PDB file of C-alpha atoms in Angstrom:
ATOM      1  CA  UNK A 233       8.309 -10.804  -7.873  1.00 84.00           C
ATOM      2  CA  UNK A 234       8.718 -11.038  -4.108  1.00 91.00           C
ATOM      3  CA  UNK A 235       7.436  -8.263  -1.868  1.00 94.00           C
ATOM      4  CA  UNK A 236       8.183  -7.346   1.720  1.00 95.00           C
ATOM      5  CA  UNK A 237       6.231  -4.730   3.620  1.00 96.00           C
ATOM      6  CA  UNK A 238       7.647  -2.905   6.632  1.00 97.00           C
ATOM      7  CA  UNK A 239       7.223   0.230   8.689  1.00 97.00           C
ATOM      8  CA  UNK A 240       4.174  -0.554  10.742  1.00 97.00           C
ATOM      9  CA  UNK A 241       3.901   0.283  14.395  1.00 97.00           C
ATOM     10  CA  UNK A 242       1.939   2.006  17.109  1.00 98.00           C
ATOM     11  CA  UNK A 243       1.109   5.682  16.700  1.00 98.00           C
ATOM     12  CA  UNK A 244      -1.281   8.116  18.298  1.00 98.00           C
ATOM     13  CA  UNK A 245      -4.199   9.564  16.395  1.00 98.00           C
ATOM     14  CA  UNK A 246      -3.050  12.471  14.285  1.00 98.00           C
ATOM     15  CA  UNK A 247       0.411  11.012  13.893  1.00 98.00           C
ATOM     16  CA  UNK A 248       2.242   9.718  10.843  1.00 98.00           C
ATOM     17  CA  UNK A 249       3.864   6.526   9.626  1.00 98.00           C
ATOM     18  CA  UNK A 250       5.588   5.554   6.414  1.00 98.00           C
ATOM     19  CA  UNK A 251       5.224   2.035   5.105  1.00 98.00           C
ATOM     20  CA  UNK A 252       7.687   0.599   2.635  1.00 97.00           C
ATOM     21  CA  UNK A 253       7.279  -2.232   0.167  1.00 95.00           C
ATOM     22  CA  UNK A 254      10.578  -3.660  -1.009  1.00 94.00           C
ATOM     23  CA  UNK A 255      10.534  -5.843  -4.081  1.00 90.00           C
ATOM     24  CA  UNK A 256      12.906  -8.296  -5.635  1.00 86.00           C
ATOM     25  CA  UNK A 257      12.820  -9.281  -9.276  1.00 76.00           C
ATOM     26  CA  UNK A 258      14.031  -7.625 -12.408  1.00 67.00           C
ATOM     27  CA  UNK A 259      10.541  -6.974 -13.737  1.00 73.00           C
ATOM     28  CA  UNK A 260       9.243  -5.104 -10.685  1.00 71.00           C
ATOM     29  CA  UNK A 261       9.277  -1.758 -12.451  1.00 74.00           C
ATOM     30  CA  UNK A 262       6.712  -3.027 -14.964  1.00 81.00           C
ATOM     31  CA  UNK A 263       4.093  -3.789 -12.299  1.00 87.00           C
ATOM     32  CA  UNK A 264       1.525  -1.559 -10.691  1.00 92.00           C
ATOM     33  CA  UNK A 265       1.714  -1.716  -6.904  1.00 93.00           C
ATOM     34  CA  UNK A 266      -1.162  -1.430  -4.504  1.00 95.00           C
ATOM     35  CA  UNK A 267      -1.596  -1.191  -0.767  1.00 98.00           C
ATOM     36  CA  UNK A 268      -4.462  -2.950   0.945  1.00 98.00           C
ATOM     37  CA  UNK A 269      -5.433  -3.257   4.579  1.00 98.00           C
ATOM     38  CA  UNK A 270      -7.409  -5.663   6.675  1.00 98.00           C
ATOM     39  CA  UNK A 271      -8.823  -4.837  10.066  1.00 96.00           C
ATOM     40  CA  UNK A 272      -9.880  -7.583  12.499  1.00 92.00           C
ATOM     41  CA  UNK A 273     -13.156  -9.126  11.438  1.00 94.00           C
ATOM     42  CA  UNK A 274     -13.287  -7.147   8.201  1.00 96.00           C
ATOM     43  CA  UNK A 275     -12.533  -7.873   4.579  1.00 96.00           C
ATOM     44  CA  UNK A 276      -9.342  -6.731   2.934  1.00 96.00           C
ATOM     45  CA  UNK A 277      -9.848  -3.308   1.405  1.00 97.00           C
ATOM     46  CA  UNK A 278      -8.061  -1.221  -1.156  1.00 98.00           C
ATOM     47  CA  UNK A 279      -6.027   1.741   0.098  1.00 98.00           C
ATOM     48  CA  UNK A 280      -3.911   3.116  -2.753  1.00 97.00           C
ATOM     49  CA  UNK A 281      -2.171   2.091  -5.955  1.00 96.00           C
ATOM     50  CA  UNK A 282       0.432   3.447  -8.350  1.00 93.00           C
ATOM     51  CA  UNK A 283       1.224   2.507 -11.931  1.00 89.00           C
ATOM     52  CA  UNK A 284       4.589   1.251 -13.037  1.00 78.00           C
ATOM     53  CA  UNK A 285       5.773   4.550 -14.422  1.00 73.00           C
ATOM     54  CA  UNK A 286       4.657   6.311 -11.261  1.00 63.00           C
ATOM     55  CA  UNK A 287       2.505   8.885 -12.934  1.00 75.00           C
ATOM     56  CA  UNK A 288      -0.912   7.529 -12.101  1.00 91.00           C
ATOM     57  CA  UNK A 289      -2.123   7.039  -8.563  1.00 94.00           C
ATOM     58  CA  UNK A 290      -5.461   6.123  -7.100  1.00 95.00           C
ATOM     59  CA  UNK A 291      -6.713   6.332  -3.519  1.00 97.00           C
ATOM     60  CA  UNK A 292      -9.624   5.062  -1.545  1.00 98.00           C
ATOM     61  CA  UNK A 293     -11.903   7.900  -0.477  1.00 97.00           C
ATOM     62  CA  UNK A 294     -11.203   7.103   3.156  1.00 97.00           C
ATOM     63  CA  UNK A 295      -7.507   7.977   2.824  1.00 98.00           C
ATOM     64  CA  UNK A 296      -7.543  10.614   0.094  1.00 98.00           C
ATOM     65  CA  UNK A 297      -5.703  13.731   1.208  1.00 97.00           C
ATOM     66  CA  UNK A 298      -4.022  11.923   4.100  1.00 98.00           C
ATOM     67  CA  UNK A 299      -2.038   9.135   2.423  1.00 98.00           C
ATOM     68  CA  UNK A 300       0.470   9.437  -0.400  1.00 98.00           C
ATOM     69  CA  UNK A 301       1.844   6.565  -2.465  1.00 96.00           C
ATOM     70  CA  UNK A 302       5.129   6.905  -4.324  1.00 94.00           C
ATOM     71  CA  UNK A 303       7.590   4.564  -5.945  1.00 89.00           C
ATOM     72  CA  UNK A 304      11.297   4.471  -6.707  1.00 85.00           C
ATOM     73  CA  UNK A 305      11.918   1.932  -9.415  1.00 79.00           C
ATOM     74  CA  UNK A 306      15.675   2.339  -9.113  1.00 83.00           C
ATOM     75  CA  UNK A 307      15.423   1.135  -5.510  1.00 87.00           C
ATOM     76  CA  UNK A 308      12.568  -1.311  -6.150  1.00 88.00           C
ATOM     77  CA  UNK A 309      10.470   0.256  -3.415  1.00 92.00           C
ATOM     78  CA  UNK A 310       7.005   1.699  -3.049  1.00 94.00           C
ATOM     79  CA  UNK A 311       6.244   3.836  -0.025  1.00 96.00           C
ATOM     80  CA  UNK A 312       2.958   4.761   1.578  1.00 98.00           C
ATOM     81  CA  UNK A 313       3.168   7.946   3.614  1.00 98.00           C
ATOM     82  CA  UNK A 314       0.307   8.041   6.093  1.00 98.00           C
ATOM     83  CA  UNK A 315      -0.501  11.318   7.815  1.00 98.00           C
ATOM     84  CA  UNK A 316      -3.296  12.403  10.122  1.00 98.00           C
ATOM     85  CA  UNK A 317      -3.855   8.821  11.157  1.00 98.00           C
ATOM     86  CA  UNK A 318      -7.135   7.834  12.730  1.00 98.00           C
ATOM     87  CA  UNK A 319      -8.029   4.877  14.954  1.00 97.00           C
ATOM     88  CA  UNK A 320     -10.046   3.464  12.062  1.00 97.00           C
ATOM     89  CA  UNK A 321      -6.824   3.178  10.055  1.00 98.00           C
ATOM     90  CA  UNK A 322      -5.761   0.382  12.400  1.00 98.00           C
ATOM     91  CA  UNK A 323      -5.188  -2.745  10.310  1.00 98.00           C
ATOM     92  CA  UNK A 324      -2.637  -5.060   8.830  1.00 98.00           C
ATOM     93  CA  UNK A 325      -1.340  -3.394   5.680  1.00 98.00           C
ATOM     94  CA  UNK A 326      -0.263  -5.403   2.644  1.00 98.00           C
ATOM     95  CA  UNK A 327       1.481  -4.429  -0.567  1.00 97.00           C
ATOM     96  CA  UNK A 328       0.787  -6.272  -3.788  1.00 96.00           C
ATOM     97  CA  UNK A 329       1.827  -6.185  -7.436  1.00 93.00           C
ATOM     98  CA  UNK A 330      -0.387  -6.332 -10.496  1.00 92.00           C
ATOM     99  CA  UNK A 331      -0.092  -6.030 -14.239  1.00 88.00           C
ATOM    100  CA  UNK A 332      -2.299  -2.931 -14.114  1.00 84.00           C
ATOM    101  CA  UNK A 333      -3.710  -0.362 -11.708  1.00 86.00           C
ATOM    102  CA  UNK A 334      -6.587  -2.144  -9.981  1.00 90.00           C
ATOM    103  CA  UNK A 335      -8.618  -1.695  -6.837  1.00 92.00           C
ATOM    104  CA  UNK A 336      -9.740  -5.298  -6.380  1.00 95.00           C
ATOM    105  CA  UNK A 337      -7.494  -7.566  -4.367  1.00 94.00           C
ATOM    106  CA  UNK A 338      -8.196 -10.498  -6.677  1.00 94.00           C
ATOM    107  CA  UNK A 339      -6.528  -8.575  -9.484  1.00 93.00           C
ATOM    108  CA  UNK A 340      -3.132  -8.719  -7.812  1.00 94.00           C
ATOM    109  CA  UNK A 341      -0.722 -11.515  -8.545  1.00 91.00           C
ATOM    110  CA  UNK A 342       1.950 -11.079  -5.880  1.00 93.00           C
ATOM    111  CA  UNK A 343       1.565 -10.232  -2.210  1.00 96.00           C
ATOM    112  CA  UNK A 344       3.913  -9.352   0.587  1.00 94.00           C
ATOM    113  CA  UNK A 345       3.436 -10.275   4.190  1.00 94.00           C
ATOM    114  CA  UNK A 346       1.503  -7.725   6.193  1.00 95.00           C
ATOM    115  CA  UNK A 347       2.729  -5.056   8.547  1.00 98.00           C
ATOM    116  CA  UNK A 348       0.569  -4.044  11.487  1.00 98.00           C
ATOM    117  CA  UNK A 349      -0.458  -0.428  11.979  1.00 98.00           C
ATOM    118  CA  UNK A 350      -2.132   0.454  15.260  1.00 98.00           C
ATOM    119  CA  UNK A 351      -3.518   3.939  15.822  1.00 98.00           C
ATOM    120  CA  UNK A 352      -4.466   4.740  19.393  1.00 97.00           C
ATOM    121  CA  UNK A 353      -7.082   7.327  20.285  1.00 93.00           C
TER     122      UNK A 353
END
């Protein structure tokens, strides 16, 4: 499975962005997909994840109620809709694929390149 994240950019606090993770590979629909982020000088942290059938989602407390993860297996994409963005959401965002819904980065087998999200105050 190969993943490519896109959609990052510069946005003012309170604004919205939608990140997309495009995947290649016939077995993509059988993987759970997670989004992680890494701010400068900080460790990579879990943001959200969705199971392969799209019915189970999980969010970090810091983004719950503001971010929504959704997937379209027919298009091999997973999107992360980010609303009410805060300066502390500034980070490089990564998508990753795993055999199950996990919140630890080490549990993910495939990673895309990051996309930078910058939220100005």
